[in-house]
Amino acid sequence: MNERGKDIQERVYSLALATVKLTRKFPRNSEGFTVSSQLVRSVTSIPANIFEGSAGVSKKEFIQFLSVAKKSAVETKFWLRFAIDLEFPVREELPRYISELEEIIRILSRIILNAKK
């Protein structure tokens, strides 16, 4: 993977780590646990698929792994928005995470499009 690819790997890894740490501040009730577990699953799927897709697989597999990462990013955005609407105590911090996800989704879309060419 080239230097730009390494940048996206580090960016999504940092986002996943920060998001998992943020879920520690979620409410300790059924809503908090449900959203937290879904959010951790979806946000950690993003770097996991990008890292796996960069492991020298075929072009088709690379596109598939990045497509899964993009879908996980969209799902993560949903869970963050849901946490805002549920009025979790950390809701003021979440728009920043959503903005980063939107940029990551755009980057992944461009990488996938370029890989298909």
PDB file of C-alpha atoms in Angstrom:
ATOM      1  CA  MET A   1       0.000   0.000   0.000  1.00  0.00           C
ATOM      2  CA  ASN A   2       1.334   3.452  -0.875  1.00  0.00           C
ATOM      3  CA  GLU A   3       1.891   6.352   1.531  1.00  0.00           C
ATOM      4  CA  ARG A   4      -1.684   7.671   1.156  1.00  0.00           C
ATOM      5  CA  GLY A   5      -2.941   4.186   1.964  1.00  0.00           C
ATOM      6  CA  LYS A   6      -0.851   4.148   5.129  1.00  0.00           C
ATOM      7  CA  ASP A   7      -2.369   7.514   6.077  1.00  0.00           C
ATOM      8  CA  ILE A   8      -5.932   6.171   5.839  1.00  0.00           C
ATOM      9  CA  GLN A   9      -4.911   3.107   7.862  1.00  0.00           C
ATOM     10  CA  GLU A  10      -3.593   5.278  10.670  1.00  0.00           C
ATOM     11  CA  ARG A  11      -6.548   7.622  10.470  1.00  0.00           C
ATOM     12  CA  VAL A  12      -9.172   4.881  10.813  1.00  0.00           C
ATOM     13  CA  TYR A  13      -7.160   3.126  13.516  1.00  0.00           C
ATOM     14  CA  SER A  14      -7.033   6.350  15.554  1.00  0.00           C
ATOM     15  CA  LEU A  15     -10.751   6.941  15.011  1.00  0.00           C
ATOM     16  CA  ALA A  16     -11.597   3.406  16.142  1.00  0.00           C
ATOM     17  CA  LEU A  17      -9.421   3.689  19.238  1.00  0.00           C
ATOM     18  CA  ALA A  18     -10.864   7.078  20.207  1.00  0.00           C
ATOM     19  CA  THR A  19     -14.433   5.867  19.620  1.00  0.00           C
ATOM     20  CA  VAL A  20     -13.988   2.733  21.720  1.00  0.00           C
ATOM     21  CA  LYS A  21     -12.558   4.856  24.543  1.00  0.00           C
ATOM     22  CA  LEU A  22     -15.475   7.284  24.177  1.00  0.00           C
ATOM     23  CA  THR A  23     -18.022   4.472  24.676  1.00  0.00           C
ATOM     24  CA  ARG A  24     -16.666   4.097  28.222  1.00  0.00           C
ATOM     25  CA  LYS A  25     -18.588   7.312  28.961  1.00  0.00           C
ATOM     26  CA  PHE A  26     -21.906   5.971  27.639  1.00  0.00           C
ATOM     27  CA  PRO A  27     -24.753   5.415  30.102  1.00  0.00           C
ATOM     28  CA  ARG A  28     -24.652   2.158  32.054  1.00  0.00           C
ATOM     29  CA  ASN A  29     -28.157   1.104  31.066  1.00  0.00           C
ATOM     30  CA  SER A  30     -29.631  -1.113  28.336  1.00  0.00           C
ATOM     31  CA  GLU A  31     -29.579   1.700  25.747  1.00  0.00           C
ATOM     32  CA  GLY A  32     -25.974   2.558  26.519  1.00  0.00           C
ATOM     33  CA  PHE A  33     -24.822  -1.049  26.390  1.00  0.00           C
ATOM     34  CA  THR A  34     -26.679  -1.751  23.142  1.00  0.00           C
ATOM     35  CA  VAL A  35     -25.392   1.320  21.330  1.00  0.00           C
ATOM     36  CA  SER A  36     -21.906   0.864  22.764  1.00  0.00           C
ATOM     37  CA  SER A  37     -21.591  -2.752  21.634  1.00  0.00           C
ATOM     38  CA  GLN A  38     -22.922  -2.010  18.143  1.00  0.00           C
ATOM     39  CA  LEU A  39     -20.711   1.044  17.830  1.00  0.00           C
ATOM     40  CA  VAL A  40     -17.573  -0.812  18.938  1.00  0.00           C
ATOM     41  CA  ARG A  41     -18.327  -3.611  16.475  1.00  0.00           C
ATOM     42  CA  SER A  42     -18.898  -1.280  13.527  1.00  0.00           C
ATOM     43  CA  VAL A  43     -16.053   1.182  14.195  1.00  0.00           C
ATOM     44  CA  THR A  44     -13.449  -1.560  14.705  1.00  0.00           C
ATOM     45  CA  SER A  45     -14.576  -3.220  11.484  1.00  0.00           C
ATOM     46  CA  ILE A  46     -13.373  -0.186   9.500  1.00  0.00           C
ATOM     47  CA  PRO A  47      -9.623  -0.487  10.168  1.00  0.00           C
ATOM     48  CA  ALA A  48      -9.782  -4.281  10.367  1.00  0.00           C
ATOM     49  CA  ASN A  49     -11.082  -4.488   6.798  1.00  0.00           C
ATOM     50  CA  ILE A  50      -8.737  -1.815   5.478  1.00  0.00           C
ATOM     51  CA  PHE A  51      -5.724  -3.523   7.030  1.00  0.00           C
ATOM     52  CA  GLU A  52      -6.825  -6.927   5.765  1.00  0.00           C
ATOM     53  CA  GLY A  53      -7.546  -5.535   2.299  1.00  0.00           C
ATOM     54  CA  SER A  54      -4.029  -4.133   2.083  1.00  0.00           C
ATOM     55  CA  ALA A  55      -2.452  -7.538   2.731  1.00  0.00           C
ATOM     56  CA  GLY A  56      -1.546  -8.283  -0.861  1.00  0.00           C
ATOM     57  CA  VAL A  57      -4.856  -9.764  -1.930  1.00  0.00           C
ATOM     58  CA  SER A  58      -6.256  -9.591  -5.435  1.00  0.00           C
ATOM     59  CA  LYS A  59      -7.722  -6.356  -6.771  1.00  0.00           C
ATOM     60  CA  LYS A  60     -11.224  -7.826  -6.468  1.00  0.00           C
ATOM     61  CA  GLU A  61     -10.646  -8.810  -2.836  1.00  0.00           C
ATOM     62  CA  PHE A  62      -9.105  -5.408  -2.099  1.00  0.00           C
ATOM     63  CA  ILE A  63     -12.249  -3.706  -3.417  1.00  0.00           C
ATOM     64  CA  GLN A  64     -14.461  -6.051  -1.382  1.00  0.00           C
ATOM     65  CA  PHE A  65     -12.585  -5.379   1.863  1.00  0.00           C
ATOM     66  CA  LEU A  66     -12.675  -1.620   1.326  1.00  0.00           C
ATOM     67  CA  SER A  67     -16.367  -1.794   0.451  1.00  0.00           C
ATOM     68  CA  VAL A  68     -17.058  -3.545   3.762  1.00  0.00           C
ATOM     69  CA  ALA A  69     -14.992  -0.882   5.546  1.00  0.00           C
ATOM     70  CA  LYS A  70     -17.056   1.839   3.867  1.00  0.00           C
ATOM     71  CA  LYS A  71     -20.321   0.142   4.872  1.00  0.00           C
ATOM     72  CA  SER A  72     -19.049  -0.130   8.447  1.00  0.00           C
ATOM     73  CA  ALA A  73     -18.212   3.580   8.408  1.00  0.00           C
ATOM     74  CA  VAL A  74     -21.769   4.382   7.322  1.00  0.00           C
ATOM     75  CA  GLU A  75     -23.128   2.125  10.075  1.00  0.00           C
ATOM     76  CA  THR A  76     -20.849   3.777  12.637  1.00  0.00           C
ATOM     77  CA  LYS A  77     -22.172   7.165  11.582  1.00  0.00           C
ATOM     78  CA  PHE A  78     -25.704   5.878  12.253  1.00  0.00           C
ATOM     79  CA  TRP A  79     -24.833   4.705  15.780  1.00  0.00           C
ATOM     80  CA  LEU A  80     -23.180   8.027  16.614  1.00  0.00           C
ATOM     81  CA  ARG A  81     -26.193   9.939  15.366  1.00  0.00           C
ATOM     82  CA  PHE A  82     -28.428   7.614  17.390  1.00  0.00           C
ATOM     83  CA  ALA A  83     -26.373   8.336  20.530  1.00  0.00           C
ATOM     84  CA  ILE A  84     -26.869  12.061  19.907  1.00  0.00           C
ATOM     85  CA  ASP A  85     -30.630  11.616  19.535  1.00  0.00           C
ATOM     86  CA  LEU A  86     -30.750   9.475  22.696  1.00  0.00           C
ATOM     87  CA  GLU A  87     -29.081  12.441  24.427  1.00  0.00           C
ATOM     88  CA  PHE A  88     -26.092  10.516  25.732  1.00  0.00           C
ATOM     89  CA  PRO A  89     -23.869  12.659  27.973  1.00  0.00           C
ATOM     90  CA  VAL A  90     -21.111  12.766  25.325  1.00  0.00           C
ATOM     91  CA  ARG A  91     -23.422  13.969  22.537  1.00  0.00           C
ATOM     92  CA  GLU A  92     -21.546  17.287  22.192  1.00  0.00           C
ATOM     93  CA  GLU A  93     -18.382  15.382  21.204  1.00  0.00           C
ATOM     94  CA  LEU A  94     -20.045  13.174  18.601  1.00  0.00           C
ATOM     95  CA  PRO A  95     -20.436  15.597  15.655  1.00  0.00           C
ATOM     96  CA  ARG A  96     -16.630  15.743  15.423  1.00  0.00           C
ATOM     97  CA  TYR A  97     -16.549  11.951  15.048  1.00  0.00           C
ATOM     98  CA  ILE A  98     -19.312  12.075  12.450  1.00  0.00           C
ATOM     99  CA  SER A  99     -17.381  14.683  10.430  1.00  0.00           C
ATOM    100  CA  GLU A 100     -14.296  12.461  10.454  1.00  0.00           C
ATOM    101  CA  LEU A 101     -16.391   9.502   9.321  1.00  0.00           C
ATOM    102  CA  GLU A 102     -17.868  11.519   6.455  1.00  0.00           C
ATOM    103  CA  GLU A 103     -14.353  12.350   5.257  1.00  0.00           C
ATOM    104  CA  ILE A 104     -13.268   8.719   5.616  1.00  0.00           C
ATOM    105  CA  ILE A 105     -16.309   7.590   3.614  1.00  0.00           C
ATOM    106  CA  ARG A 106     -15.355  10.034   0.828  1.00  0.00           C
ATOM    107  CA  ILE A 107     -11.747   8.792   0.839  1.00  0.00           C
ATOM    108  CA  LEU A 108     -12.802   5.141   0.751  1.00  0.00           C
ATOM    109  CA  SER A 109     -15.226   5.891  -2.087  1.00  0.00           C
ATOM    110  CA  ARG A 110     -12.392   7.451  -4.110  1.00  0.00           C
ATOM    111  CA  ILE A 111     -10.019   4.555  -3.389  1.00  0.00           C
ATOM    112  CA  ILE A 112     -12.683   2.012  -4.419  1.00  0.00           C
ATOM    113  CA  LEU A 113     -13.520   3.957  -7.577  1.00  0.00           C
ATOM    114  CA  ASN A 114      -9.844   4.244  -8.542  1.00  0.00           C
ATOM    115  CA  ALA A 115      -9.247   0.558  -7.849  1.00  0.00           C
ATOM    116  CA  LYS A 116     -12.107  -0.363 -10.187  1.00  0.00           C
ATOM    117  CA  LYS A 117     -10.475   1.520 -13.076  1.00  0.00           C
TER     118      LYS A 117
END
